[in-house]
Amino acid sequence: MRRSYVVGNWKMNGDGSSLSEARSIAEAASRHPEVDVAICPPFTLIERMARALPTLAVGGQDCHPAPSGAHTGSVAAAMLAEAGAKLVILGHSERREGFGESDELVRRKVEAALAANLGVILCVGEPLSVREEGRAEAYVLAQLAGSLPYALLAEPSRVAIAYEPIWAIGTGLTPSLEDIAAMHAAVRGALGDAGEEMAILYGGSVNAENAAQILSLDDVDGALVGGASLKAASFAAIIAAAN
Ligand code: PEP
């Protein structure tokens, strides 16, 4: 039986004053012990948040594939773990598109994260033009095959896949429930036996109003939430809907 999983991606938002919001989120999470809840704040908040809120899983939003070295501005997976992170988001479309991250690079990051004992949220998702051309499923399954280390299929509980159509992120647009269900079923099928255990999250404009419907779909095990995770009120409603 897969547990529900709700993850907040704070992106480049938040400072010390946001810890009170995170505290309210941790309190909301404690009222729903059947839902796993995580917050991925900017690097600068990971250690403070993990210390202040030991019941909340705190994660990073990226890591470098190498364990150390001359990589100015980057952070290694083991550094995240040392700061108190339990997981890391990898392959987010804002990294794939904005920083030119290839499937192969994302796969090496996943391997590095797993070697550092971090859980992974691996993001995949198609641009609008690909959906309009009817190629969304093939595109997403190719991304998945390219970014998921093969060996991981033997340890499915350490990774969750987040299906995030790029055109739905931060836009207020979402695919139809039928399209979300079809993509999640396709991803589940592509994972083979590992798909029984691996959580598949939906991400892209999830909010307090649409969460219940999206999260009620069979193959949707949870949500990766951007904007609506910044405020405890909206994020708590999404956690409650994941019940
Ligand atoms: C995201 O960036 O992962 C995301 C899902 O953002 P939003 O919820 O704001 O669309």
Coordinates of C-alpha atoms and ligand atoms in Angstrom, one line a residue:
M1 CA 0.0 0.0 0.0
R2 CA 1.6 3.3 -1.1
R3 CA 1.4 6.2 1.4
S4 CA 0.2 9.7 0.3
Y5 CA 3.0 12.1 -0.2
V6 CA 2.7 15.9 -0.4
V7 CA 5.8 18.0 -1.1
G8 CA 6.2 21.7 -1.1
N9 CA 8.7 23.3 -3.4
W10 CA 9.5 26.8 -2.2
K11 CA 11.8 27.5 -5.1
M12 CA 13.7 30.8 -4.5
N13 CA 11.3 32.0 -1.9
G14 CA 11.6 32.3 1.8
D15 CA 14.0 33.7 4.5
G16 CA 14.3 33.4 8.3
S17 CA 10.9 35.0 8.8
S18 CA 9.3 32.1 6.8
L19 CA 10.1 29.6 9.5
S20 CA 6.8 30.5 11.3
E21 CA 4.9 29.5 8.2
A22 CA 6.8 26.2 8.1
R23 CA 6.0 25.7 11.7
S24 CA 2.3 26.0 10.9
I25 CA 2.7 23.5 8.1
A26 CA 4.4 21.1 10.4
E27 CA 1.5 21.4 12.8
A28 CA -1.0 20.8 10.0
A29 CA 1.1 17.8 8.9
S30 CA 1.0 16.3 12.5
R31 CA -2.8 16.3 12.3
H32 CA -2.5 13.9 9.2
P33 CA -0.1 11.2 10.2
E34 CA -1.2 9.0 7.3
V35 CA 0.3 11.7 4.8
D36 CA 4.0 12.1 4.4
V37 CA 4.8 15.8 4.1
A38 CA 8.0 17.5 3.1
I39 CA 9.1 21.1 2.4
C40 CA 12.0 21.9 0.1
P41 CA 13.1 25.5 0.9
P42 CA 16.1 27.3 -0.6
F43 CA 19.5 25.9 0.5
T44 CA 20.0 28.7 3.0
L45 CA 17.0 27.6 5.1
I46 CA 17.5 23.8 5.1
E47 CA 19.6 23.5 8.2
R48 CA 17.5 26.0 10.2
M49 CA 14.2 24.4 9.2
A50 CA 15.4 20.9 9.9
R51 CA 16.6 21.9 13.4
A52 CA 13.6 23.9 14.3
L53 CA 11.0 21.4 12.9
P54 CA 12.3 17.9 13.5
T55 CA 8.9 16.3 12.7
L56 CA 8.9 17.8 9.2
A57 CA 10.9 16.2 6.3
V58 CA 13.1 19.0 4.8
G59 CA 14.6 18.7 1.4
G60 CA 16.8 20.4 -1.2
Q61 CA 15.8 21.5 -4.7
D62 CA 18.9 20.4 -6.5
C63 CA 22.3 18.9 -6.0
H64 CA 25.5 18.4 -8.0
P65 CA 26.4 14.9 -9.2
A66 CA 30.0 15.1 -7.8
P67 CA 30.8 14.6 -4.1
S68 CA 33.1 17.7 -3.9
G69 CA 35.3 19.8 -6.1
A70 CA 35.6 22.9 -8.2
H71 CA 31.9 23.5 -8.9
T72 CA 31.3 27.1 -7.8
G73 CA 27.9 27.7 -6.5
S74 CA 26.9 24.1 -6.4
V75 CA 26.0 21.9 -3.4
A76 CA 26.8 18.1 -3.1
A77 CA 24.1 15.6 -2.0
A78 CA 26.1 14.7 1.1
M79 CA 26.2 18.4 2.0
L80 CA 22.4 18.5 1.9
A81 CA 22.2 15.4 4.0
E82 CA 24.6 16.9 6.6
A83 CA 22.5 20.1 6.7
G84 CA 19.5 17.9 7.7
A85 CA 17.9 17.3 4.3
K86 CA 16.1 14.0 4.0
L87 CA 15.3 14.3 0.2
V88 CA 16.0 16.3 -2.9
I89 CA 13.9 17.4 -5.9
L90 CA 15.8 16.6 -9.1
G91 CA 15.1 17.3 -12.8
H92 CA 12.6 20.0 -12.1
S93 CA 11.7 21.7 -15.4
E94 CA 13.0 25.0 -14.1
R95 CA 16.4 23.3 -13.9
R96 CA 16.1 21.3 -17.1
E97 CA 15.0 24.4 -19.1
G98 CA 16.7 27.2 -17.2
F99 CA 20.0 25.5 -16.6
G100 CA 20.1 23.1 -19.6
E101 CA 20.0 19.9 -17.5
S102 CA 19.9 16.8 -19.7
D103 CA 18.3 13.4 -18.7
E104 CA 21.8 12.1 -18.3
L105 CA 22.9 14.8 -15.9
V106 CA 19.7 14.3 -13.9
R107 CA 20.3 10.6 -13.7
R108 CA 23.8 11.2 -12.3
K109 CA 22.3 13.6 -9.7
V110 CA 19.8 10.9 -8.7
E111 CA 22.6 8.4 -8.3
A112 CA 24.5 10.9 -6.1
A113 CA 21.5 11.7 -4.0
L114 CA 20.8 8.0 -3.4
A115 CA 24.5 7.4 -2.5
A116 CA 24.1 10.2 0.1
N117 CA 21.0 8.4 1.5
L118 CA 18.6 11.1 0.4
G119 CA 15.1 10.3 -0.9
V120 CA 14.5 11.7 -4.4
I121 CA 11.6 13.4 -6.1
L122 CA 12.3 13.0 -9.8
C123 CA 10.4 15.4 -12.0
V124 CA 9.3 14.7 -15.6
G125 CA 6.8 16.6 -17.8
E126 CA 6.2 17.9 -21.3
P127 CA 6.1 21.4 -22.8
L128 CA 2.8 22.6 -24.2
S129 CA 3.8 22.1 -27.9
V130 CA 4.5 18.5 -27.2
R131 CA 1.1 17.9 -25.6
E132 CA -0.6 19.7 -28.5
E133 CA 1.2 17.5 -31.0
G134 CA -0.1 14.4 -29.1
R135 CA 3.3 13.3 -28.1
A136 CA 3.1 13.9 -24.3
E137 CA 3.2 10.3 -23.2
A138 CA 6.1 9.3 -25.4
Y139 CA 8.1 12.4 -24.3
V140 CA 7.5 11.8 -20.6
L141 CA 8.4 8.1 -20.8
A142 CA 11.6 8.9 -22.6
Q143 CA 12.5 11.4 -20.0
L144 CA 11.8 8.9 -17.3
A145 CA 13.9 6.2 -19.0
G146 CA 16.8 8.6 -19.4
S147 CA 16.8 10.1 -15.9
L148 CA 15.9 7.1 -13.7
P149 CA 19.0 4.9 -12.8
Y150 CA 18.1 1.4 -13.8
A151 CA 19.4 -0.1 -10.6
L152 CA 16.9 1.9 -8.7
L153 CA 14.0 -0.2 -9.9
A154 CA 15.3 -2.7 -7.2
E155 CA 14.8 0.0 -4.5
P156 CA 11.6 1.7 -5.5
S157 CA 10.7 3.2 -2.1
R158 CA 13.6 5.7 -2.3
V159 CA 12.2 7.6 -5.2
A160 CA 9.0 9.3 -6.1
I161 CA 8.2 10.4 -9.6
A162 CA 6.5 13.8 -10.1
Y163 CA 4.6 14.3 -13.3
E164 CA 4.6 18.0 -13.9
P165 CA 3.5 19.3 -17.3
I166 CA 5.6 22.4 -17.8
W167 CA 2.7 24.4 -19.1
A168 CA 0.8 23.8 -15.8
I169 CA 3.5 25.0 -13.5
G170 CA 2.7 28.4 -11.9
T171 CA 0.1 29.1 -14.6
G172 CA -3.2 28.2 -12.9
L173 CA -3.8 25.7 -15.8
T174 CA -4.1 22.0 -15.2
P175 CA -4.6 19.1 -17.5
S176 CA -8.0 17.4 -17.5
L177 CA -8.4 14.7 -14.8
E178 CA -8.5 12.1 -17.6
D179 CA -5.2 13.3 -19.0
I180 CA -3.6 13.2 -15.5
A181 CA -5.0 9.7 -14.9
A182 CA -3.8 8.5 -18.3
M183 CA -0.2 9.9 -17.8
H184 CA 0.1 8.5 -14.3
A185 CA -1.1 5.1 -15.5
A186 CA 1.5 5.2 -18.4
V187 CA 4.3 6.1 -15.9
R188 CA 3.1 3.3 -13.5
G189 CA 3.1 0.8 -16.4
A190 CA 6.6 1.9 -17.6
L191 CA 8.0 1.3 -14.0
G192 CA 7.0 -2.4 -14.2
D193 CA 7.0 -4.2 -10.8
A194 CA 8.7 -1.2 -9.2
G195 CA 5.6 0.9 -10.0
E196 CA 3.7 -1.0 -7.3
E197 CA 5.8 0.7 -4.7
M198 CA 7.0 3.9 -6.2
A199 CA 4.9 7.0 -5.5
I200 CA 3.8 9.0 -8.5
L201 CA 2.9 12.6 -7.6
Y202 CA 1.2 15.2 -9.8
G203 CA 2.5 18.8 -9.9
G204 CA 1.4 21.9 -11.7
S205 CA -1.0 24.5 -10.2
V206 CA -2.3 22.2 -7.4
N207 CA -4.2 24.4 -4.9
A208 CA -6.7 24.1 -2.1
E209 CA -9.6 24.0 -4.5
N210 CA -8.5 21.4 -7.0
A211 CA -6.4 19.1 -4.8
A212 CA -9.2 16.8 -3.7
Q213 CA -10.2 15.9 -7.2
I214 CA -6.7 15.4 -8.5
L215 CA -5.6 13.4 -5.4
S216 CA -8.6 11.1 -5.7
L217 CA -7.4 9.7 -9.0
D218 CA -6.2 6.1 -8.7
D219 CA -2.6 6.4 -9.8
V220 CA -2.0 9.8 -8.1
D221 CA -0.2 9.2 -4.8
G222 CA 0.3 12.8 -3.8
A223 CA 1.3 16.2 -5.1
L224 CA 4.4 18.4 -5.7
V225 CA 3.2 21.9 -4.9
G226 CA 4.9 25.2 -5.7
G227 CA 3.0 28.5 -5.1
A228 CA 0.3 27.0 -2.8
S229 CA 3.0 25.5 -0.5
L230 CA 4.2 28.9 0.6
K231 CA 1.2 29.6 2.8
A232 CA 0.2 27.2 5.6
A233 CA -3.5 27.7 5.0
S234 CA -3.4 26.5 1.4
F235 CA -0.8 23.9 1.9
A236 CA -2.7 22.5 4.9
A237 CA -5.8 22.2 2.8
I238 CA -3.9 20.1 0.2
I239 CA -2.4 17.9 3.0
A240 CA -6.0 17.3 4.3
A241 CA -7.1 16.5 0.7
A242 CA -4.4 13.8 0.4
N243 CA -5.9 11.9 3.4
Ligands
PEP1 C1 6.4 23.2 -9.1 O1 7.2 24.2 -9.4 O2 6.9 22.1 -8.9 C2 5.0 23.5 -9.1 C3 4.2 22.5 -9.1 O3 4.6 24.8 -9.0 P1 3.1 25.4 -8.9 O4 2.4 24.5 -7.9 O5 3.2 26.8 -8.5 O6 2.5 25.2 -10.3

